[in-house]
PDB file of C-alpha atoms in Angstrom:
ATOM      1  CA  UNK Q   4     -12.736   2.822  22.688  1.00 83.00           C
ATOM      2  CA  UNK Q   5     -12.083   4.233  19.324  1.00 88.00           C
ATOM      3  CA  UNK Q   6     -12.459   3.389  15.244  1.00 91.00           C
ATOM      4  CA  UNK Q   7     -10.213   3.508  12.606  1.00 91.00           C
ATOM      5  CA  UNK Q   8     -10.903   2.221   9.123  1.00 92.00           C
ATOM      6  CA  UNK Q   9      -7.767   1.255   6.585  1.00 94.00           C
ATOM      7  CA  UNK Q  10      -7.889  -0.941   3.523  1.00 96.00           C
ATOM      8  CA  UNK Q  11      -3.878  -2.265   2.627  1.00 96.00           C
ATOM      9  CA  UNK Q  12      -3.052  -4.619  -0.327  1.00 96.00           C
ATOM     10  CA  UNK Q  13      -1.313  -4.637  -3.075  1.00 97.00           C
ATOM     11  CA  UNK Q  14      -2.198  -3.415  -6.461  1.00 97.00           C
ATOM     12  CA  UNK Q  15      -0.876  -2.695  -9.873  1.00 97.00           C
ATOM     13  CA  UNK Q  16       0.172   1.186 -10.302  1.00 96.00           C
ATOM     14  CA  UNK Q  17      -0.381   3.298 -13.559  1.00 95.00           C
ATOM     15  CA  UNK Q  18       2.970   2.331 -14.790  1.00 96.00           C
ATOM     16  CA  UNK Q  19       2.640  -1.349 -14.567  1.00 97.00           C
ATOM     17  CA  UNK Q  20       4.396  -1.726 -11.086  1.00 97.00           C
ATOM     18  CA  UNK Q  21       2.912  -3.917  -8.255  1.00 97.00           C
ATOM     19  CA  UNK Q  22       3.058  -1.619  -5.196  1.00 98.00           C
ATOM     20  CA  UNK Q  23       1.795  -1.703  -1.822  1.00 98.00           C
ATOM     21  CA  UNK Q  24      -1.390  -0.069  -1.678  1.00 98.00           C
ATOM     22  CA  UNK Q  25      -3.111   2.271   1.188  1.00 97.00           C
ATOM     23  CA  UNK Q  26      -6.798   2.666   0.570  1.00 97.00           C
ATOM     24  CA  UNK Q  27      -6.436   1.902  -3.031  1.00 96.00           C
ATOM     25  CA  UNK Q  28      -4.028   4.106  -3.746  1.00 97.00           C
ATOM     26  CA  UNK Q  29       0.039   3.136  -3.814  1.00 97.00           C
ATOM     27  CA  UNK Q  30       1.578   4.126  -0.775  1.00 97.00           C
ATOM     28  CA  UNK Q  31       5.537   3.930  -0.405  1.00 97.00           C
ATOM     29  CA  UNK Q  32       6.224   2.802   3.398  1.00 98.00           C
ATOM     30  CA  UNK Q  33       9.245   4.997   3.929  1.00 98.00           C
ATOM     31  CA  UNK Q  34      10.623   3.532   7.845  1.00 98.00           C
ATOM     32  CA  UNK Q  35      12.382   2.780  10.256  1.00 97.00           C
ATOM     33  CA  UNK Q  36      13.285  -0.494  12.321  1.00 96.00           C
ATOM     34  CA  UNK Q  37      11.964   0.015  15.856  1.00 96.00           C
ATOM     35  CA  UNK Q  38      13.735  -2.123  18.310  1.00 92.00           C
ATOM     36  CA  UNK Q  39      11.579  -0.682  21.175  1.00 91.00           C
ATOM     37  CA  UNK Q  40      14.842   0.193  22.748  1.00 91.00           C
ATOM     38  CA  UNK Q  41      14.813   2.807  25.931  1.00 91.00           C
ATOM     39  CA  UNK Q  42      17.546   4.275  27.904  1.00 88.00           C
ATOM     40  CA  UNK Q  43      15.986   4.319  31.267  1.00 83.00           C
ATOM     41  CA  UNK Q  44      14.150   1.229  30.351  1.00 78.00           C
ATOM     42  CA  UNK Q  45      15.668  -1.531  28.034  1.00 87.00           C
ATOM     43  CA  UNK Q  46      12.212  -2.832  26.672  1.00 89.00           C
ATOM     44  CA  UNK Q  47       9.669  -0.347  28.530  1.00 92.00           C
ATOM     45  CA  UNK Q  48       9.312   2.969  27.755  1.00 93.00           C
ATOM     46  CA  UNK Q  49       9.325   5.610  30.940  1.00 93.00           C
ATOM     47  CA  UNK Q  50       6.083   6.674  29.918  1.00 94.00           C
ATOM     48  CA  UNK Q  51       3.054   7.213  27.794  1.00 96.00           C
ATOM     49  CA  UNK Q  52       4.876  10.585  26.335  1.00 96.00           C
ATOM     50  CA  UNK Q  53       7.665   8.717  25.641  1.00 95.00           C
ATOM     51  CA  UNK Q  54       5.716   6.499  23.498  1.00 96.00           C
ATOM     52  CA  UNK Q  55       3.931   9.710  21.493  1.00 98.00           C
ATOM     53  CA  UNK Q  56       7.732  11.505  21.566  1.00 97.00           C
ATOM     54  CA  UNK Q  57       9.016   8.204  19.707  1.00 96.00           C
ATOM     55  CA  UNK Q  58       6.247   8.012  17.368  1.00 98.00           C
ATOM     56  CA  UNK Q  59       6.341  11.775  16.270  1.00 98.00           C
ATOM     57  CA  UNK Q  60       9.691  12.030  16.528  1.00 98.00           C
ATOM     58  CA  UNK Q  61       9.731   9.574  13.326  1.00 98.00           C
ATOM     59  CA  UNK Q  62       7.147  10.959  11.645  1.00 98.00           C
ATOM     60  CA  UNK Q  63       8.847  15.065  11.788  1.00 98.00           C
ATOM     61  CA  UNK Q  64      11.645  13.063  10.289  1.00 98.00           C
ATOM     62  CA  UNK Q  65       9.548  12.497   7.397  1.00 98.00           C
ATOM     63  CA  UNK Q  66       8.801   8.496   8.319  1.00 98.00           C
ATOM     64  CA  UNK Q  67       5.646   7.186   7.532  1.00 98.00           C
ATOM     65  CA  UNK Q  68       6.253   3.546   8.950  1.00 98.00           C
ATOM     66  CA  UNK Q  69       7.994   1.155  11.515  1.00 98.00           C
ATOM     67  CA  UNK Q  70       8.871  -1.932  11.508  1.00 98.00           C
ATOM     68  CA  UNK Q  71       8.225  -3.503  15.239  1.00 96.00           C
ATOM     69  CA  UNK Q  72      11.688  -5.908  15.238  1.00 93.00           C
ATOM     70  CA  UNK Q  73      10.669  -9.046  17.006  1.00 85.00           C
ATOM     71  CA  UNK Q  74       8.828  -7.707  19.576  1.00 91.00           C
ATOM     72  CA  UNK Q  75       5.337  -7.314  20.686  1.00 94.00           C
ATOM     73  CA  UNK Q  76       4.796  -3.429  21.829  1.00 95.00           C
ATOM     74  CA  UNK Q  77       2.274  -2.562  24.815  1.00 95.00           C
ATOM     75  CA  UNK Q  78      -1.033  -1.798  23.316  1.00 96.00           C
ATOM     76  CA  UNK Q  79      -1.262   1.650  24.159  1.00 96.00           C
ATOM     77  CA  UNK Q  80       2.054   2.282  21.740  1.00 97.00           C
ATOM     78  CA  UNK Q  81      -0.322   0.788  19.015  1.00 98.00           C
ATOM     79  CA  UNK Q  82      -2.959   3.152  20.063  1.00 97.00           C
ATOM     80  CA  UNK Q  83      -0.819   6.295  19.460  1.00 98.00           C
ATOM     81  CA  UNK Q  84       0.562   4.734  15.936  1.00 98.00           C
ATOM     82  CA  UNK Q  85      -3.260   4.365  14.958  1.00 97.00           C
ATOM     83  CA  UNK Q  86      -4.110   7.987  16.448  1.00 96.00           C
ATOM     84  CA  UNK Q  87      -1.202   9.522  14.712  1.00 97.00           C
ATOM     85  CA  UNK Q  88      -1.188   7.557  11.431  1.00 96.00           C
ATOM     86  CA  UNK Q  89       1.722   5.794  11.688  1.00 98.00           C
ATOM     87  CA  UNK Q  90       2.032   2.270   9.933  1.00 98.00           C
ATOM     88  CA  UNK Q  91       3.409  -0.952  11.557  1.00 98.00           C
ATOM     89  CA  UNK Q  92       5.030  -3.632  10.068  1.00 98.00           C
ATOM     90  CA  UNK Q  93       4.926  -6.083  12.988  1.00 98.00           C
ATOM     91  CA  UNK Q  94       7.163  -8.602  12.956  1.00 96.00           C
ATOM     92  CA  UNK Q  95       6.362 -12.056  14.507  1.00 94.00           C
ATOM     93  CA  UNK Q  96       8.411 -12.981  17.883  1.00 88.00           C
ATOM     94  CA  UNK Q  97      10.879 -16.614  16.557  1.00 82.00           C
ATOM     95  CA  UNK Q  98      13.526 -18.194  17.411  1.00 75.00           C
ATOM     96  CA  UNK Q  99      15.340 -21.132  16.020  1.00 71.00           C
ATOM     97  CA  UNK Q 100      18.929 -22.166  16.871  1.00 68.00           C
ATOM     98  CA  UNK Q 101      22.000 -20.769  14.753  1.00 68.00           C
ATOM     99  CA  UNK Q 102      21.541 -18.740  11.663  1.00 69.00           C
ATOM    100  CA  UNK Q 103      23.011 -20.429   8.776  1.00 73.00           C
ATOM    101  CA  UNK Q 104      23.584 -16.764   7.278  1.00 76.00           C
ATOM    102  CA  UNK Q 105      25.317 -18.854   4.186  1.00 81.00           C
ATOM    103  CA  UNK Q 106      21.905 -20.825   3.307  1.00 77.00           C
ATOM    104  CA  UNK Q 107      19.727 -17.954   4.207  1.00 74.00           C
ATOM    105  CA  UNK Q 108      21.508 -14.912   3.251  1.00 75.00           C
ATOM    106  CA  UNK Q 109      23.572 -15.333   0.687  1.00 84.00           C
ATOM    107  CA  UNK Q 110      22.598 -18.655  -1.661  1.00 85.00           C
ATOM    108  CA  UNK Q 111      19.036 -16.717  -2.125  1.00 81.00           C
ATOM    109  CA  UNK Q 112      21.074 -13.709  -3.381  1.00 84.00           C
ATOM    110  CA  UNK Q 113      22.733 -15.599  -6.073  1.00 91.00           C
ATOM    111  CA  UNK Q 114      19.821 -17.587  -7.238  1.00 89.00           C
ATOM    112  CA  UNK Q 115      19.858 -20.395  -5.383  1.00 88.00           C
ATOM    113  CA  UNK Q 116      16.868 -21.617  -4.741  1.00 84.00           C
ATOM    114  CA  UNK Q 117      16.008 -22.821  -1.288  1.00 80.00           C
ATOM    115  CA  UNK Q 118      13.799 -25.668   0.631  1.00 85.00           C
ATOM    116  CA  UNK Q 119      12.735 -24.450   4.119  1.00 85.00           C
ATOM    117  CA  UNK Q 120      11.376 -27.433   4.725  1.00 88.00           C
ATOM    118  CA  UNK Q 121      14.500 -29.406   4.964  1.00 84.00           C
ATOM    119  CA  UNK Q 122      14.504 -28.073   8.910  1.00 85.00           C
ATOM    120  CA  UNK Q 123      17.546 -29.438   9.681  1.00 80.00           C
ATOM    121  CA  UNK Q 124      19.432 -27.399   7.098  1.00 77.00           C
ATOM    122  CA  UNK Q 125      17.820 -24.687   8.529  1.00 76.00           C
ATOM    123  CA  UNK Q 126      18.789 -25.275  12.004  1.00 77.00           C
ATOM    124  CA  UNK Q 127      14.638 -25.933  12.872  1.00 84.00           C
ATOM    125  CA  UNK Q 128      14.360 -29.567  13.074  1.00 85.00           C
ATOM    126  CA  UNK Q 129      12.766 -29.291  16.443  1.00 88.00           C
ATOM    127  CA  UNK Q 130       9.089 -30.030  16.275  1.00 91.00           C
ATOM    128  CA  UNK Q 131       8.178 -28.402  19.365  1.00 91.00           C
ATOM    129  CA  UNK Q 132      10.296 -24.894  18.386  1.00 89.00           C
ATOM    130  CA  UNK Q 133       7.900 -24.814  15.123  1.00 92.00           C
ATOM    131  CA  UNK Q 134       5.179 -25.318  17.230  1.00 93.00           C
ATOM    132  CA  UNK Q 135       5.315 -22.636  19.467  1.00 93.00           C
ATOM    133  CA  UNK Q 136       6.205 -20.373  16.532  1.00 93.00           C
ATOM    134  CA  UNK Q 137       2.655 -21.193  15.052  1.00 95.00           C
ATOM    135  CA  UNK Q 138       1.330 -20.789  18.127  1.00 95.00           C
ATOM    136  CA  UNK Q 139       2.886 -17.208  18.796  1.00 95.00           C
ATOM    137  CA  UNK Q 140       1.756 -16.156  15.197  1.00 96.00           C
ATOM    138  CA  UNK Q 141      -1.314 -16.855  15.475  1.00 97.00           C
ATOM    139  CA  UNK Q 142      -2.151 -15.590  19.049  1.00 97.00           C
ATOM    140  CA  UNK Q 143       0.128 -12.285  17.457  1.00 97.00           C
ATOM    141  CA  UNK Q 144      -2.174 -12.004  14.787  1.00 98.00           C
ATOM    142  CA  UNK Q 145      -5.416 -12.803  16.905  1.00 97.00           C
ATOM    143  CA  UNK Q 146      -4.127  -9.940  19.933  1.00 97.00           C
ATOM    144  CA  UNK Q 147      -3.519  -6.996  17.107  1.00 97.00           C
ATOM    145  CA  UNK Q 148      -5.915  -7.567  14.685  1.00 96.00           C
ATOM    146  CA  UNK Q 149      -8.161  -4.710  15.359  1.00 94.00           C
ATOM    147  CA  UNK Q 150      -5.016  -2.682  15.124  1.00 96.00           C
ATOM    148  CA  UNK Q 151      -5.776  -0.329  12.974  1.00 96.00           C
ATOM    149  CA  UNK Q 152      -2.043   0.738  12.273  1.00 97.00           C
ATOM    150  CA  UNK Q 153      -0.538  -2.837  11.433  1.00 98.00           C
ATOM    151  CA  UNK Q 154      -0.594  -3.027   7.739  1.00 98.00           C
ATOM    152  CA  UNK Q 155       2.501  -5.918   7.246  1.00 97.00           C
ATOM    153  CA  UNK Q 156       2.859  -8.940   9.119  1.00 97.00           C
ATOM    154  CA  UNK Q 157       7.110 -10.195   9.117  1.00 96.00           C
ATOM    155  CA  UNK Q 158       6.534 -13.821   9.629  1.00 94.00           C
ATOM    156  CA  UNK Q 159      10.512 -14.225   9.527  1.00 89.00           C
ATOM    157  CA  UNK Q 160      12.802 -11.729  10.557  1.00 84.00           C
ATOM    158  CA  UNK Q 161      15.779 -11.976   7.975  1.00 76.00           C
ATOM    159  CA  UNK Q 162      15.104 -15.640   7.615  1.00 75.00           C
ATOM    160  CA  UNK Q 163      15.953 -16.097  11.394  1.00 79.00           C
ATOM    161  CA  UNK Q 164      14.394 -19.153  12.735  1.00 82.00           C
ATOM    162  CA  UNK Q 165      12.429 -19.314   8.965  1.00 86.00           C
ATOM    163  CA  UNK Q 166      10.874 -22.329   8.066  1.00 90.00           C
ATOM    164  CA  UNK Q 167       8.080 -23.329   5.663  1.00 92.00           C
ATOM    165  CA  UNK Q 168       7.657 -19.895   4.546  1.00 90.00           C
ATOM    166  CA  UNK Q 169       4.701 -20.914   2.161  1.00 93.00           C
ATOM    167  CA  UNK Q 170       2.753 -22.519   4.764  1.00 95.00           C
ATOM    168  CA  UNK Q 171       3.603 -19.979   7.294  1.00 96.00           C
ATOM    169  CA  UNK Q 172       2.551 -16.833   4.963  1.00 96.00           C
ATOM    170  CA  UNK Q 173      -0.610 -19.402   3.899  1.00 97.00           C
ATOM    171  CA  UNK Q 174      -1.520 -19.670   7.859  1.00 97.00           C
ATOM    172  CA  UNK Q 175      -1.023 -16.071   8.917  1.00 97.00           C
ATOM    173  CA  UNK Q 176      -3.262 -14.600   5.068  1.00 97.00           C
ATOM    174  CA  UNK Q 177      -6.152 -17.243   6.643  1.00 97.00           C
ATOM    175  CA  UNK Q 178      -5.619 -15.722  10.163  1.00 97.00           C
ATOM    176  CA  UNK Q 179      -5.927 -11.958   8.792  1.00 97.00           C
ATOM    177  CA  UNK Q 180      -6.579 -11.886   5.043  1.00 96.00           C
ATOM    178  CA  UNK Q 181      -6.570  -8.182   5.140  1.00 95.00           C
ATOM    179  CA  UNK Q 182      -2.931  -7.369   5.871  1.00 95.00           C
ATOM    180  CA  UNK Q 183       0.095  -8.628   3.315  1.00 94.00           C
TER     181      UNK Q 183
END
């Protein structure tokens, strides 16, 4: 067993900027997008000094942050991101059928204001899909929440699968009000 102690928000900076904060303070997450990806592996890495290699392999190159990409890490690669003081933005495991990258990724862009909760636009109008999403947030949220190292929950990966993004962001601040 171990302890770790971070505060992360957001705050207001001496210029007038709102910034993501480490322990009161603005902290700029500089990172990378971590696909958990290994040669000898796909998804699992060889071994625990694979894990530590990864992590301070990032950090020599002047990272200070990764972003998990849809997929839920062993805890013992959370371990050595808390031990080494490297920040996770965890992003939550979705799905959803096609990726209406016109609705989602471009309309947005322009100024176009979206409903995601018109599901079927959004290629989510199966009730049992958002389900388990809620479902998988939530028990994501519950399993690392004494992570010391996640500071950012994703809910939506690029919009992928996104729906109800108000709720969703509503639902995961009640589950852990002390991450953004």
């Amino acid at each position: 067993s171990y302890f770790g102690q971070r505060k992360f928000s957001t705050g207001i900076d001496k210029k007038g900027f709102k910034r993501l904060f480490l322990n009161n303070k603005p902290y700029f997450h500089n990172g990378l997008l971590d696909q958990g990806y290994w040669c000898d592996g796909l998804y699992t890495a060889p071994s625990d000094e694979a894990l530590i290699y990864d992590i301070m392999l990032a950090k020599e190159l002047g990272y200070n942050m990764l972003r998990k990409h849809i997929k839920i890490e062993p805890y013992r690669w959370y371990y050595h991101c808390d031990r080494l003081g490297m920040i996770v933005w965890q992003d939550m495991v979705n799905g959803g059928s096609r990726y209406n990258i016109f609705r989602v990724g471009i309309l947005p862009f322009i100024g176009v204001k979206q409903d995601d909760t018109q599901y079927n636009k959004l290629f989510r109008k199966d009730v049992e899909s958002r389900k388990e999403y809620i479902k998988d947030l939530t028990e994501t949220v519950e399993s690392l929440y004494n992570t010391v190292s996640v500071g950012v929950w994703v809910i939506f990966n690029e919009a992928w699968g996104q729906f109800d993004s108000i709720g969703i962001t509503r639902q995961a601040k009640k589950l852990d009000p002390t991450r953004i």
